[in-house]
Amino acid sequence: GIQVEQSPPDLILQEGANSTLRCNFSDSVNNLQWFHQNPWGQLINLFYIPSGTKQNGRLSATTVATERYSLLYISSSQTTDSGVYFCAVEYMDSNYQLIWGAGTKLIIKP
Amino acid sequence: DSGVTQTPKHLITATGQRVTLRCSPRSGDLSVYWYQQSLDQGLQFLIHYYNGEERAKGNILERFSAQQFPDLHSELNLSSLELGDSALYFCASSERLTEAFFGQGTRLTVV
């Protein structure tokens, strides 16, 4: 099956810093989503981005499907950005289920 | 608000018991997925229903079962509970081949 690898596993930054989170996948995908899981466990949709670039406020994401990776950019970090960021993909043989990376745990210090 | 509603939010029960988790998908979504997230882990796919029919099974234990009703809400039944079943259980809904939206999850604690 497909492998989804996220890096770095942990990231500690000061408020105001910028960061780049990476998601590598080992096969072609039909769907790629980025999620933020906040400290209360809630999963928040960030981007649905099987290819191309999208921006939403301080966050943006780019997926290069031909090279099998996606990047999530967070600019001017705020303490509320803390939590775990997951990349999840759906591919042809996955029966529409999402295959999840292990996540990047982000801590933003005030 | 994702539009996906899960109840209850928290559940504490004893080993050996049976519980039912409920999920109402977003309006118009025919697909419902159940995922399990154990402590500090990624999400593991359990089962997928589409318009009332089971479409795919993941790593779902035989003690667990699910169904999707004609009004498209879904229930996940967990029986003979063990301590290791303690986890966050998420429901997600989507149109086919598009973005999945997740409920707030049910935090199950088995004591």
XYZ file of C-alpha atoms in Angstrom:
221
model
C 0.000 0.000 0.000
C 0.865 3.652 -0.172
C 3.256 5.178 2.336
C 2.664 8.685 3.699
C 5.562 10.317 5.494
C 5.467 13.680 7.220
C 8.372 15.793 8.349
C 9.485 17.074 10.702
C 7.800 15.004 13.418
C 8.082 17.852 15.913
C 8.551 21.585 15.547
C 8.873 24.236 18.240
C 8.775 27.873 17.161
C 8.367 31.319 18.607
C 5.241 33.269 17.852
C 5.641 35.167 14.599
C 7.908 32.620 12.937
C 7.223 30.934 9.615
C 7.264 27.184 9.030
C 7.083 24.600 6.270
C 5.658 21.136 6.822
C 6.208 18.396 4.288
C 4.208 15.340 3.226
C 5.728 12.712 0.921
C 3.650 9.919 -0.583
C 4.811 6.852 -2.419
C 2.157 6.492 -5.120
C -0.193 8.580 -7.249
C -3.085 10.024 -5.297
C -6.627 11.089 -6.154
C -7.024 13.278 -3.126
C -4.802 14.954 -0.561
C -5.989 16.842 2.463
C -4.255 18.752 5.236
C -5.825 18.822 8.694
C -5.059 20.577 11.938
C -5.869 18.669 15.111
C -6.103 21.156 17.942
C -5.172 20.357 21.554
C -8.806 19.416 22.251
C -8.706 16.723 19.572
C -10.854 18.447 16.984
C -9.873 17.835 13.345
C -10.083 20.953 11.235
C -9.960 20.856 7.446
C -7.219 23.112 6.126
C -6.862 22.261 2.455
C -8.198 19.836 -0.093
C -5.314 19.929 -2.553
C -4.648 16.953 -4.842
C -2.524 19.289 -6.982
C -1.600 22.941 -7.330
C -1.425 25.746 -4.799
C -4.023 27.199 -2.467
C -3.945 29.950 0.114
C -6.162 30.700 3.067
C -5.021 33.629 5.171
C -1.682 32.874 6.799
C -1.742 29.309 5.525
C -0.946 28.042 2.079
C -0.326 24.641 0.558
C 1.287 23.287 -2.571
C 1.029 19.773 -3.950
C 3.371 18.620 -6.698
C 1.622 15.417 -7.700
C 4.231 14.382 -10.265
C 6.932 14.475 -7.590
C 4.665 13.008 -4.899
C 4.890 15.616 -2.197
C 2.894 18.382 -0.607
C 3.989 21.352 1.496
C 2.033 23.306 4.085
C 3.268 26.808 4.842
C 2.334 28.646 8.006
C 3.367 32.280 8.194
C 3.434 34.609 11.206
C 2.647 31.741 13.590
C 0.251 32.286 16.468
C -0.116 30.233 19.638
C -3.475 29.014 18.338
C -1.618 27.291 15.494
C -0.277 24.758 18.006
C -1.408 21.187 17.561
C -0.765 18.329 15.177
C -0.866 18.766 11.414
C -1.859 15.709 9.418
C -1.585 14.975 5.757
C -3.998 12.337 4.452
C -4.273 10.874 0.969
C -6.699 8.804 -1.004
C -5.458 6.716 -3.874
C -6.869 4.410 -6.507
C -6.760 1.218 -4.445
C -7.736 2.760 -1.118
C -11.520 2.306 -1.531
C -12.040 6.001 -0.794
C -10.502 5.753 2.669
C -7.906 8.304 3.709
C -4.417 7.058 4.494
C -2.835 9.245 7.158
C 0.670 10.378 7.861
C 1.950 10.289 11.422
C 1.604 14.059 11.738
C 3.823 17.005 12.632
C 3.415 18.227 16.197
C 3.758 22.010 16.211
C 4.244 24.038 19.375
C 4.165 27.818 19.110
C 5.633 29.586 22.129
C 4.458 33.090 23.070
C -18.485 23.754 12.163
C -17.910 20.915 9.691
C -21.586 20.000 9.483
C -20.889 16.473 10.740
C -22.445 15.765 14.129
C -21.218 13.070 16.482
C -22.736 12.043 19.775
C -21.844 11.630 22.525
C -18.688 13.750 22.826
C -17.409 11.805 25.790
C -18.157 8.307 27.006
C -16.790 6.452 30.002
C -17.686 2.808 30.386
C -16.439 -0.379 31.978
C -14.674 -3.305 30.362
C -17.025 -5.852 28.865
C -19.729 -3.310 28.135
C -21.270 -2.283 24.800
C -21.639 1.264 23.492
C -23.108 2.925 20.424
C -21.619 5.980 18.784
C -23.775 8.069 16.487
C -22.933 10.174 13.452
C -25.033 12.473 11.305
C -23.291 13.367 8.038
C -23.359 16.699 6.272
C -26.521 17.375 4.360
C -26.328 15.679 0.990
C -23.297 13.511 1.740
C -23.936 9.845 1.059
C -20.607 8.523 2.328
C -19.831 7.986 5.985
C -16.461 6.827 7.278
C -15.426 5.767 10.759
C -11.883 6.204 12.041
C -10.180 5.346 15.315
C -7.381 7.413 16.824
C -5.532 5.911 19.756
C -3.394 8.115 21.980
C -0.717 10.038 20.047
C -1.404 8.020 16.914
C -2.637 8.811 13.443
C -6.117 7.861 12.384
C -6.924 4.282 11.457
C -9.729 3.592 9.021
C -12.461 1.310 10.337
C -15.300 1.194 7.827
C -16.999 3.066 4.973
C -20.695 3.188 4.122
C -22.190 4.676 1.004
C -25.925 5.283 0.821
C -26.673 2.541 3.287
C -24.305 -0.077 1.920
C -20.986 -1.157 3.345
C -18.258 -0.280 0.820
C -14.963 -0.978 2.537
C -13.597 -2.349 5.756
C -10.324 -1.459 7.347
C -8.821 -2.669 10.574
C -12.149 -3.118 12.312
C -12.352 -5.704 15.056
C -15.037 -8.373 14.966
C -16.360 -6.924 18.232
C -17.146 -3.713 16.338
C -19.934 -3.246 13.835
C -21.554 -0.353 12.042
C -24.556 0.476 9.946
C -25.942 3.369 7.953
C -29.658 4.005 8.115
C -32.057 5.219 5.391
C -31.780 8.787 6.704
C -27.993 8.399 6.202
C -27.001 8.679 9.830
C -24.623 5.990 10.989
C -23.939 4.131 14.194
C -20.779 2.393 15.326
C -21.360 -0.357 17.862
C -18.489 -1.440 20.083
C -19.000 -4.509 22.247
C -17.069 -6.526 24.833
C -15.006 -3.432 25.391
C -11.382 -3.709 26.448
C -9.040 -1.132 27.927
C -7.242 -0.909 24.581
C -10.404 0.294 22.887
C -10.037 3.633 24.625
C -9.570 6.143 21.809
C -11.042 8.995 19.870
C -13.568 7.764 17.322
C -14.193 10.047 14.380
C -16.888 10.018 11.785
C -16.374 11.724 8.439
C -18.658 12.351 5.509
C -18.054 13.251 1.901
C -19.353 13.206 -1.579
C -17.526 10.468 -3.465
C -13.953 11.352 -4.426
C -14.053 14.761 -2.788
C -13.109 16.433 0.443
C -13.909 14.587 3.670
C -15.249 16.521 6.656
C -14.885 15.251 10.177
C -17.076 15.429 13.226
C -15.753 16.501 16.605
C -15.181 12.913 17.626
C -16.293 10.757 20.524
C -13.702 10.262 23.237
C -14.215 6.761 24.630
C -12.610 5.794 27.896
C -12.851 2.178 29.011
C -12.098 1.647 32.694
